[in-house]
Amino acid sequence: MKILSATQLKAIDAYTIEHEPITSINLMERASRAVADKICSRWDVNTPVKIFAGPGNNGGDALAIARMLGEANYKVYVYLFNTSDDLSPDCQVNKQRLIDFQDVKQNTLGVQNIEFTEITSQFKPPKLEVGDLVIDGLFGTGLSRPLNGGYASVVKYINASPATVVSIDVPSGLMCEDNTYNVMNHIVKANVTYTIQYPKLAFFFPEHEQYVGQWEVLDIGIIDPCNEDSQTPYHLTERTDIQAMLKTRSRFDHKGSVGHALLIAGKKGMAGAAILSARACLRGGVGKLTVHTPEYNARILQESVPEAIVDIDVDPNCFSQSFDASDYDAMAIGPGIGTSSYTVQAFIEQVSMAKCSMVIDADALNILGSHRGWIAQLPRRCILTPHKKELFGLISSTRNSYEELERTRELATRQQIFVVIKGAYSAVVTPEGNVYFNSTGNPGMATAGAGDVLTGIILALLAQSYLPEAAVRLGVYLHGLAGDLAVDDLCYEGLISSDLVDYLPKAFKALRAKN
């Protein structure tokens, strides 16, 4: 699924209007119906609904929704802000339709369940109580500057209330992409956002969760012109995308034909990282796995992961010396290796002479963060999997997630590498500058060792001859899906990284299922 900019959204709306063809007011009616149906399915008819509509097309949506909820016999209070006497044409049409609907219902049924107030100067705000549903239709995707003045006051009033808030398309005040210079306390804090046709980039940044709440994309049949108006580097990876990447095995495959992976992991006291990565790699389908680790960890590994071959470093306590890895199909380096001076030197020597596909994680990323000049020596199209702190070692700290993402894109394109920004909606950034946000995973995966498991999964896929982009996107998706399946049986608080490994086969099975 594409993630388009505000400018692009306007362009494809115009394209749909011209090529479906459909009038703009009917396209607005379609969008409003989709939102109204969602509201009716979630809140019963006894819920008091208080709608705040702005003067633009987002306000037009809100007025249409008010009429539709009135038709469904909800009690609706509507507040249209028209302080400049400058409603958009479609907002004006829906204002009149709402007034006409009020008149017809009053004349035919003798009842009136919509109270409509148009604010042209002073606004006396209604009381917002527990149990009320507020629908935010003040401003949509066209906003280009922070809210101020009276609108900012309205937003603060809504946010201070105990009512449940639903935003139409985007929470009012939130820019679709870059909010670096926004006034963040002038943004509506929605509990639910029903967004039209495409998710917005700002939805994927953790600092915006308090504004967006739960969000859902509503498909209203907007036509994608598949030209420059809809080209974007940002995408949300969906199940069908990943299913298309999965390979099928030949009946004649054997352990030698489905890859031999090398994992360089663990120092004294950190055997657990090596075990988690090794088990995940084996569960990821690799034919053979060799784990290079210090002698201190050898027995622990052989007892915990008997399927793995153990290759012992010359130093009993840490990874201390590079070695020939030309016989392996893929390599991962970093989980639990530490940052001793011996390890630091061995790491750069190992990475510099590598010829196979590679994943770099954990302590290996910390080493790169302390020796940024070495980033230029990384093999093209290798995969880095940092969490936030490790990422800041590579790109420096940033003001917000948007700047973080753009700097990561610059790093990936400059060095021609893949970078996974781990977290909710983990972002896979490619050497071409494309970004694929992941749609699986949950807060239960915020547990030590989860990153080691991801490294093992991606390593297994690389060793099985998946191209790096497919391996990293598929690996991230499977990792999250295993977490989702585990949480279904367990709980957020009780999830540990070993559970991700145990549920990985079920994730493969679920992904291969037709439905």
PDB file of C-alpha atoms in Angstrom, residues 21-269:
ATOM      1  CA  PRO A  21     -15.789  10.035 -13.741  1.00  0.00           C
ATOM      2  CA  ILE A  22     -17.459  11.337 -10.586  1.00  0.00           C
ATOM      3  CA  THR A  23     -18.248  14.774  -9.219  1.00  0.00           C
ATOM      4  CA  SER A  24     -16.249  16.017  -6.247  1.00  0.00           C
ATOM      5  CA  ILE A  25     -19.393  16.225  -4.117  1.00  0.00           C
ATOM      6  CA  ASN A  26     -20.259  12.599  -4.887  1.00  0.00           C
ATOM      7  CA  LEU A  27     -16.718  11.496  -4.071  1.00  0.00           C
ATOM      8  CA  MET A  28     -17.108  13.335  -0.761  1.00  0.00           C
ATOM      9  CA  GLU A  29     -20.404  11.546  -0.216  1.00  0.00           C
ATOM     10  CA  ARG A  30     -18.690   8.212  -0.779  1.00  0.00           C
ATOM     11  CA  ALA A  31     -15.948   9.001   1.742  1.00  0.00           C
ATOM     12  CA  SER A  32     -18.453  10.273   4.293  1.00  0.00           C
ATOM     13  CA  ARG A  33     -20.578   7.160   3.914  1.00  0.00           C
ATOM     14  CA  ALA A  34     -17.563   4.957   4.610  1.00  0.00           C
ATOM     15  CA  VAL A  35     -16.800   6.849   7.829  1.00  0.00           C
ATOM     16  CA  ALA A  36     -20.442   7.007   8.904  1.00  0.00           C
ATOM     17  CA  ASP A  37     -20.838   3.246   8.427  1.00  0.00           C
ATOM     18  CA  LYS A  38     -17.787   2.636  10.613  1.00  0.00           C
ATOM     19  CA  ILE A  39     -19.186   4.877  13.334  1.00  0.00           C
ATOM     20  CA  CYS A  40     -22.585   3.158  13.209  1.00  0.00           C
ATOM     21  CA  SER A  41     -20.943  -0.263  13.498  1.00  0.00           C
ATOM     22  CA  ARG A  42     -18.914   0.753  16.547  1.00  0.00           C
ATOM     23  CA  TRP A  43     -21.157   3.104  18.573  1.00  0.00           C
ATOM     24  CA  ASP A  44     -24.836   2.478  19.198  1.00  0.00           C
ATOM     25  CA  VAL A  45     -27.614   4.893  18.376  1.00  0.00           C
ATOM     26  CA  ASN A  46     -27.867   6.099  21.969  1.00  0.00           C
ATOM     27  CA  THR A  47     -24.393   7.675  21.789  1.00  0.00           C
ATOM     28  CA  PRO A  48     -24.569  11.497  21.739  1.00  0.00           C
ATOM     29  CA  VAL A  49     -22.541  12.730  18.749  1.00  0.00           C
ATOM     30  CA  LYS A  50     -20.939  16.185  18.678  1.00  0.00           C
ATOM     31  CA  ILE A  51     -19.411  17.177  15.383  1.00  0.00           C
ATOM     32  CA  PHE A  52     -16.859  19.956  14.870  1.00  0.00           C
ATOM     33  CA  ALA A  53     -16.677  20.958  11.204  1.00  0.00           C
ATOM     34  CA  GLY A  54     -14.189  23.335   9.617  1.00  0.00           C
ATOM     35  CA  PRO A  55     -14.751  25.505   6.536  1.00  0.00           C
ATOM     36  CA  GLY A  56     -12.923  23.237   4.057  1.00  0.00           C
ATOM     37  CA  ASN A  57     -13.560  19.828   2.548  1.00  0.00           C
ATOM     38  CA  ASN A  58     -12.827  18.037   5.834  1.00  0.00           C
ATOM     39  CA  GLY A  59     -15.687  20.068   7.255  1.00  0.00           C
ATOM     40  CA  GLY A  60     -17.793  19.066   4.246  1.00  0.00           C
ATOM     41  CA  ASP A  61     -17.126  15.416   5.127  1.00  0.00           C
ATOM     42  CA  ALA A  62     -18.165  16.105   8.720  1.00  0.00           C
ATOM     43  CA  LEU A  63     -21.446  17.762   7.659  1.00  0.00           C
ATOM     44  CA  ALA A  64     -22.280  14.840   5.377  1.00  0.00           C
ATOM     45  CA  ILE A  65     -21.539  12.396   8.205  1.00  0.00           C
ATOM     46  CA  ALA A  66     -23.816  14.437  10.467  1.00  0.00           C
ATOM     47  CA  ARG A  67     -26.662  14.056   7.965  1.00  0.00           C
ATOM     48  CA  MET A  68     -26.032  10.306   7.608  1.00  0.00           C
ATOM     49  CA  LEU A  69     -25.989   9.786  11.360  1.00  0.00           C
ATOM     50  CA  GLY A  70     -29.179  11.818  11.613  1.00  0.00           C
ATOM     51  CA  GLU A  71     -30.759   9.509   9.049  1.00  0.00           C
ATOM     52  CA  ALA A  72     -29.723   6.599  11.299  1.00  0.00           C
ATOM     53  CA  ASN A  73     -31.502   8.308  14.251  1.00  0.00           C
ATOM     54  CA  TYR A  74     -28.435   9.344  16.228  1.00  0.00           C
ATOM     55  CA  LYS A  75     -28.755  12.523  18.267  1.00  0.00           C
ATOM     56  CA  VAL A  76     -26.264  14.836  16.567  1.00  0.00           C
ATOM     57  CA  TYR A  77     -24.984  18.285  17.547  1.00  0.00           C
ATOM     58  CA  VAL A  78     -23.143  20.041  14.735  1.00  0.00           C
ATOM     59  CA  TYR A  79     -20.819  23.053  15.057  1.00  0.00           C
ATOM     60  CA  LEU A  80     -19.683  24.552  11.749  1.00  0.00           C
ATOM     61  CA  PHE A  81     -16.876  27.091  12.022  1.00  0.00           C
ATOM     62  CA  ASN A  82     -17.338  29.742   9.320  1.00  0.00           C
ATOM     63  CA  THR A  83     -15.670  32.788  10.824  1.00  0.00           C
ATOM     64  CA  SER A  84     -14.415  34.112   7.477  1.00  0.00           C
ATOM     65  CA  ASP A  85     -17.596  33.418   5.507  1.00  0.00           C
ATOM     66  CA  ASP A  86     -15.545  31.327   3.105  1.00  0.00           C
ATOM     67  CA  LEU A  87     -16.737  27.724   2.968  1.00  0.00           C
ATOM     68  CA  SER A  88     -15.336  25.451   0.281  1.00  0.00           C
ATOM     69  CA  PRO A  89     -17.918  24.733  -2.475  1.00  0.00           C
ATOM     70  CA  ASP A  90     -18.492  21.143  -1.318  1.00  0.00           C
ATOM     71  CA  CYS A  91     -18.707  22.195   2.305  1.00  0.00           C
ATOM     72  CA  GLN A  92     -21.340  24.752   1.297  1.00  0.00           C
ATOM     73  CA  VAL A  93     -23.330  22.067  -0.525  1.00  0.00           C
ATOM     74  CA  ASN A  94     -23.274  19.756   2.476  1.00  0.00           C
ATOM     75  CA  LYS A  95     -24.253  22.587   4.779  1.00  0.00           C
ATOM     76  CA  GLN A  96     -27.368  23.153   2.679  1.00  0.00           C
ATOM     77  CA  ARG A  97     -28.082  19.414   2.457  1.00  0.00           C
ATOM     78  CA  LEU A  98     -27.947  19.197   6.248  1.00  0.00           C
ATOM     79  CA  ILE A  99     -30.323  22.133   6.654  1.00  0.00           C
ATOM     80  CA  ASP A 100     -32.702  20.650   4.070  1.00  0.00           C
ATOM     81  CA  PHE A 101     -32.610  17.283   5.830  1.00  0.00           C
ATOM     82  CA  GLN A 102     -33.476  18.973   9.123  1.00  0.00           C
ATOM     83  CA  ASP A 103     -36.449  20.694   7.516  1.00  0.00           C
ATOM     84  CA  VAL A 104     -37.759  17.546   5.856  1.00  0.00           C
ATOM     85  CA  LYS A 105     -37.511  15.454   9.004  1.00  0.00           C
ATOM     86  CA  GLN A 106     -39.189  18.171  11.064  1.00  0.00           C
ATOM     87  CA  ASN A 107     -42.034  18.546   8.578  1.00  0.00           C
ATOM     88  CA  THR A 108     -42.652  14.852   7.919  1.00  0.00           C
ATOM     89  CA  LEU A 109     -41.987  13.290  11.303  1.00  0.00           C
ATOM     90  CA  GLY A 110     -42.368  16.216  13.648  1.00  0.00           C
ATOM     91  CA  VAL A 111     -39.044  15.374  15.302  1.00  0.00           C
ATOM     92  CA  GLN A 112     -35.610  16.856  15.079  1.00  0.00           C
ATOM     93  CA  ASN A 113     -32.511  14.891  16.112  1.00  0.00           C
ATOM     94  CA  ILE A 114     -29.929  17.254  14.632  1.00  0.00           C
ATOM     95  CA  GLU A 115     -28.992  20.557  16.206  1.00  0.00           C
ATOM     96  CA  PHE A 116     -26.973  22.684  13.804  1.00  0.00           C
ATOM     97  CA  THR A 117     -24.971  25.734  14.881  1.00  0.00           C
ATOM     98  CA  GLU A 118     -22.896  27.872  12.527  1.00  0.00           C
ATOM     99  CA  ILE A 119     -20.183  29.845  14.294  1.00  0.00           C
ATOM    100  CA  THR A 120     -19.367  33.135  12.610  1.00  0.00           C
ATOM    101  CA  SER A 121     -17.895  35.025  15.563  1.00  0.00           C
ATOM    102  CA  GLN A 122     -17.966  33.966  19.216  1.00  0.00           C
ATOM    103  CA  PHE A 123     -18.134  30.268  20.080  1.00  0.00           C
ATOM    104  CA  LYS A 124     -19.773  28.976  23.218  1.00  0.00           C
ATOM    105  CA  PRO A 125     -18.454  25.430  23.428  1.00  0.00           C
ATOM    106  CA  PRO A 126     -20.823  22.590  24.272  1.00  0.00           C
ATOM    107  CA  LYS A 127     -20.276  20.453  27.323  1.00  0.00           C
ATOM    108  CA  LEU A 128     -18.336  17.335  26.369  1.00  0.00           C
ATOM    109  CA  GLU A 129     -18.969  14.437  28.726  1.00  0.00           C
ATOM    110  CA  VAL A 130     -17.997  10.826  29.271  1.00  0.00           C
ATOM    111  CA  GLY A 131     -19.983   8.796  26.759  1.00  0.00           C
ATOM    112  CA  ASP A 132     -20.038  11.548  24.131  1.00  0.00           C
ATOM    113  CA  LEU A 133     -18.581  10.885  20.703  1.00  0.00           C
ATOM    114  CA  VAL A 134     -16.758  13.866  19.213  1.00  0.00           C
ATOM    115  CA  ILE A 135     -16.166  13.812  15.462  1.00  0.00           C
ATOM    116  CA  ASP A 136     -13.253  15.985  14.435  1.00  0.00           C
ATOM    117  CA  GLY A 137     -13.713  17.416  10.954  1.00  0.00           C
ATOM    118  CA  LEU A 138     -11.970  20.751  11.433  1.00  0.00           C
ATOM    119  CA  PHE A 139      -9.030  20.370   9.040  1.00  0.00           C
ATOM    120  CA  GLY A 140      -7.778  17.549   6.841  1.00  0.00           C
ATOM    121  CA  THR A 141      -4.739  16.815   4.710  1.00  0.00           C
ATOM    122  CA  GLY A 142      -4.550  20.260   3.153  1.00  0.00           C
ATOM    123  CA  LEU A 143      -3.239  21.947   6.304  1.00  0.00           C
ATOM    124  CA  SER A 144       0.187  23.510   5.733  1.00  0.00           C
ATOM    125  CA  ARG A 145       0.803  25.522   8.910  1.00  0.00           C
ATOM    126  CA  PRO A 146       0.151  25.078  12.631  1.00  0.00           C
ATOM    127  CA  LEU A 147      -3.279  25.876  14.001  1.00  0.00           C
ATOM    128  CA  ASN A 148      -3.528  29.042  16.069  1.00  0.00           C
ATOM    129  CA  GLY A 149      -6.050  31.457  17.495  1.00  0.00           C
ATOM    130  CA  GLY A 150      -9.600  30.234  17.904  1.00  0.00           C
ATOM    131  CA  TYR A 151      -9.013  26.902  16.214  1.00  0.00           C
ATOM    132  CA  ALA A 152      -6.159  26.123  18.582  1.00  0.00           C
ATOM    133  CA  SER A 153      -8.484  26.913  21.475  1.00  0.00           C
ATOM    134  CA  VAL A 154     -11.126  24.542  20.106  1.00  0.00           C
ATOM    135  CA  VAL A 155      -8.529  21.785  19.774  1.00  0.00           C
ATOM    136  CA  LYS A 156      -7.372  22.300  23.356  1.00  0.00           C
ATOM    137  CA  TYR A 157     -10.980  22.206  24.541  1.00  0.00           C
ATOM    138  CA  ILE A 158     -11.611  18.891  22.769  1.00  0.00           C
ATOM    139  CA  ASN A 159      -8.378  17.420  24.112  1.00  0.00           C
ATOM    140  CA  ALA A 160      -9.233  18.420  27.672  1.00  0.00           C
ATOM    141  CA  SER A 161     -12.589  16.646  27.548  1.00  0.00           C
ATOM    142  CA  PRO A 162     -13.351  13.037  28.606  1.00  0.00           C
ATOM    143  CA  ALA A 163     -15.220  12.362  25.349  1.00  0.00           C
ATOM    144  CA  THR A 164     -14.141   9.773  22.782  1.00  0.00           C
ATOM    145  CA  VAL A 165     -12.757  11.453  19.662  1.00  0.00           C
ATOM    146  CA  VAL A 166     -12.893  10.242  16.052  1.00  0.00           C
ATOM    147  CA  SER A 167     -10.922  12.154  13.431  1.00  0.00           C
ATOM    148  CA  ILE A 168     -11.813  12.156   9.741  1.00  0.00           C
ATOM    149  CA  ASP A 169      -8.786  11.362   7.521  1.00  0.00           C
ATOM    150  CA  VAL A 170      -6.179  12.979   9.842  1.00  0.00           C
ATOM    151  CA  PRO A 171      -6.431  14.530  13.312  1.00  0.00           C
ATOM    152  CA  SER A 172      -6.878  18.259  12.832  1.00  0.00           C
ATOM    153  CA  GLY A 173      -3.579  20.112  13.152  1.00  0.00           C
ATOM    154  CA  LEU A 174      -1.383  17.140  12.196  1.00  0.00           C
ATOM    155  CA  MET A 175       0.657  17.534   9.002  1.00  0.00           C
ATOM    156  CA  CYS A 176       0.727  14.457   6.793  1.00  0.00           C
ATOM    157  CA  GLU A 177       4.524  14.218   6.687  1.00  0.00           C
ATOM    158  CA  ASP A 178       6.844  16.624   8.478  1.00  0.00           C
ATOM    159  CA  ASN A 179       5.737  18.039  11.836  1.00  0.00           C
ATOM    160  CA  THR A 180       9.130  19.416  12.853  1.00  0.00           C
ATOM    161  CA  TYR A 181       7.849  22.977  13.104  1.00  0.00           C
ATOM    162  CA  ASN A 182       4.305  22.186  14.154  1.00  0.00           C
ATOM    163  CA  VAL A 183       2.791  23.270  17.474  1.00  0.00           C
ATOM    164  CA  MET A 184       2.089  19.861  18.921  1.00  0.00           C
ATOM    165  CA  ASN A 185      -0.381  20.911  21.620  1.00  0.00           C
ATOM    166  CA  HIS A 186      -2.553  22.406  18.836  1.00  0.00           C
ATOM    167  CA  ILE A 187      -3.324  18.943  17.375  1.00  0.00           C
ATOM    168  CA  VAL A 188      -6.477  16.976  18.118  1.00  0.00           C
ATOM    169  CA  LYS A 189      -5.841  13.843  20.167  1.00  0.00           C
ATOM    170  CA  ALA A 190      -8.056  11.266  18.516  1.00  0.00           C
ATOM    171  CA  ASN A 191      -8.912   7.875  19.928  1.00  0.00           C
ATOM    172  CA  VAL A 192      -9.668   6.631  16.409  1.00  0.00           C
ATOM    173  CA  THR A 193      -8.735   7.991  12.991  1.00  0.00           C
ATOM    174  CA  TYR A 194     -10.573   6.805   9.891  1.00  0.00           C
ATOM    175  CA  THR A 195      -8.287   7.745   7.041  1.00  0.00           C
ATOM    176  CA  ILE A 196      -9.328   7.767   3.410  1.00  0.00           C
ATOM    177  CA  GLN A 197      -7.753   5.393   0.856  1.00  0.00           C
ATOM    178  CA  TYR A 198      -4.109   5.745   1.944  1.00  0.00           C
ATOM    179  CA  PRO A 199      -2.321   5.888   5.303  1.00  0.00           C
ATOM    180  CA  LYS A 200      -0.376   9.046   6.039  1.00  0.00           C
ATOM    181  CA  LEU A 201       3.363   9.034   6.746  1.00  0.00           C
ATOM    182  CA  ALA A 202       2.919  10.783  10.103  1.00  0.00           C
ATOM    183  CA  PHE A 203       0.881   7.803  11.366  1.00  0.00           C
ATOM    184  CA  PHE A 204       4.019   5.646  11.510  1.00  0.00           C
ATOM    185  CA  PHE A 205       5.978   7.829  13.948  1.00  0.00           C
ATOM    186  CA  PRO A 206       5.770   6.951  17.667  1.00  0.00           C
ATOM    187  CA  GLU A 207       5.454  10.544  18.867  1.00  0.00           C
ATOM    188  CA  HIS A 208       2.198  10.880  16.901  1.00  0.00           C
ATOM    189  CA  GLU A 209       0.408   7.894  18.438  1.00  0.00           C
ATOM    190  CA  GLN A 210      -1.189  10.169  21.041  1.00  0.00           C
ATOM    191  CA  TYR A 211      -2.851  12.158  18.242  1.00  0.00           C
ATOM    192  CA  VAL A 212      -3.762   9.420  15.762  1.00  0.00           C
ATOM    193  CA  GLY A 213      -4.868   6.708  18.187  1.00  0.00           C
ATOM    194  CA  GLN A 214      -6.071   3.564  16.436  1.00  0.00           C
ATOM    195  CA  TRP A 215      -6.252   4.123  12.704  1.00  0.00           C
ATOM    196  CA  GLU A 216      -7.917   2.342   9.835  1.00  0.00           C
ATOM    197  CA  VAL A 217      -7.723   2.903   6.101  1.00  0.00           C
ATOM    198  CA  LEU A 218     -11.098   3.112   4.335  1.00  0.00           C
ATOM    199  CA  ASP A 219     -11.035   2.176   0.655  1.00  0.00           C
ATOM    200  CA  ILE A 220     -13.429   4.407  -1.316  1.00  0.00           C
ATOM    201  CA  GLY A 221     -12.216   3.457  -4.774  1.00  0.00           C
ATOM    202  CA  ILE A 222      -9.930   6.380  -5.521  1.00  0.00           C
ATOM    203  CA  ILE A 223      -8.122   5.628  -8.793  1.00  0.00           C
ATOM    204  CA  ASP A 224      -4.336   5.336  -8.708  1.00  0.00           C
ATOM    205  CA  PRO A 225      -3.059   6.913 -11.951  1.00  0.00           C
ATOM    206  CA  CYS A 226       0.256   5.028 -11.581  1.00  0.00           C
ATOM    207  CA  ASN A 227       2.202   8.052 -12.833  1.00  0.00           C
ATOM    208  CA  GLU A 228       4.326  10.758 -11.266  1.00  0.00           C
ATOM    209  CA  ASP A 229       1.326  11.876  -9.201  1.00  0.00           C
ATOM    210  CA  SER A 230       1.406   8.609  -7.260  1.00  0.00           C
ATOM    211  CA  GLN A 231       5.106   7.723  -7.186  1.00  0.00           C
ATOM    212  CA  THR A 232       6.348   7.527  -3.620  1.00  0.00           C
ATOM    213  CA  PRO A 233       9.273   6.047  -1.702  1.00  0.00           C
ATOM    214  CA  TYR A 234       6.964   5.172   1.215  1.00  0.00           C
ATOM    215  CA  HIS A 235       4.914   1.990   1.422  1.00  0.00           C
ATOM    216  CA  LEU A 236       3.099  -0.182   3.962  1.00  0.00           C
ATOM    217  CA  THR A 237       3.932  -3.856   3.468  1.00  0.00           C
ATOM    218  CA  GLU A 238       0.858  -6.060   3.398  1.00  0.00           C
ATOM    219  CA  ARG A 239       0.319  -9.809   3.573  1.00  0.00           C
ATOM    220  CA  THR A 240      -0.094 -10.268  -0.182  1.00  0.00           C
ATOM    221  CA  ASP A 241       3.232  -8.504  -0.830  1.00  0.00           C
ATOM    222  CA  ILE A 242       5.026 -10.962   1.426  1.00  0.00           C
ATOM    223  CA  GLN A 243       3.218 -14.050   0.202  1.00  0.00           C
ATOM    224  CA  ALA A 244       4.477 -13.284  -3.298  1.00  0.00           C
ATOM    225  CA  MET A 245       8.077 -13.397  -2.009  1.00  0.00           C
ATOM    226  CA  LEU A 246       7.886 -16.845  -0.418  1.00  0.00           C
ATOM    227  CA  LYS A 247       9.761 -19.574  -2.241  1.00  0.00           C
ATOM    228  CA  THR A 248       8.586 -23.158  -2.510  1.00  0.00           C
ATOM    229  CA  ARG A 249      10.943 -26.069  -1.993  1.00  0.00           C
ATOM    230  CA  SER A 250      11.740 -28.743  -4.498  1.00  0.00           C
ATOM    231  CA  ARG A 251      11.089 -32.322  -3.524  1.00  0.00           C
ATOM    232  CA  PHE A 252      14.779 -32.933  -4.160  1.00  0.00           C
ATOM    233  CA  ASP A 253      16.110 -30.166  -1.904  1.00  0.00           C
ATOM    234  CA  HIS A 254      18.573 -31.255   0.794  1.00  0.00           C
ATOM    235  CA  LYS A 255      20.563 -29.532   3.526  1.00  0.00           C
ATOM    236  CA  GLY A 256      23.299 -28.611   1.075  1.00  0.00           C
ATOM    237  CA  SER A 257      20.934 -26.954  -1.373  1.00  0.00           C
ATOM    238  CA  VAL A 258      19.063 -24.720   1.081  1.00  0.00           C
ATOM    239  CA  GLY A 259      22.051 -22.813   2.396  1.00  0.00           C
ATOM    240  CA  HIS A 260      24.927 -22.859   4.863  1.00  0.00           C
ATOM    241  CA  ALA A 261      24.842 -19.843   7.164  1.00  0.00           C
ATOM    242  CA  LEU A 262      27.549 -18.399   9.391  1.00  0.00           C
ATOM    243  CA  LEU A 263      26.653 -16.665  12.641  1.00  0.00           C
ATOM    244  CA  ILE A 264      29.360 -14.784  14.554  1.00  0.00           C
ATOM    245  CA  ALA A 265      27.836 -14.222  17.961  1.00  0.00           C
ATOM    246  CA  GLY A 266      28.400 -14.308  21.693  1.00  0.00           C
ATOM    247  CA  LYS A 267      31.178 -13.478  24.120  1.00  0.00           C
ATOM    248  CA  LYS A 268      31.673 -14.753  27.643  1.00  0.00           C
ATOM    249  CA  GLY A 269      28.405 -14.149  29.466  1.00  0.00           C
TER     250      GLY A 269
END
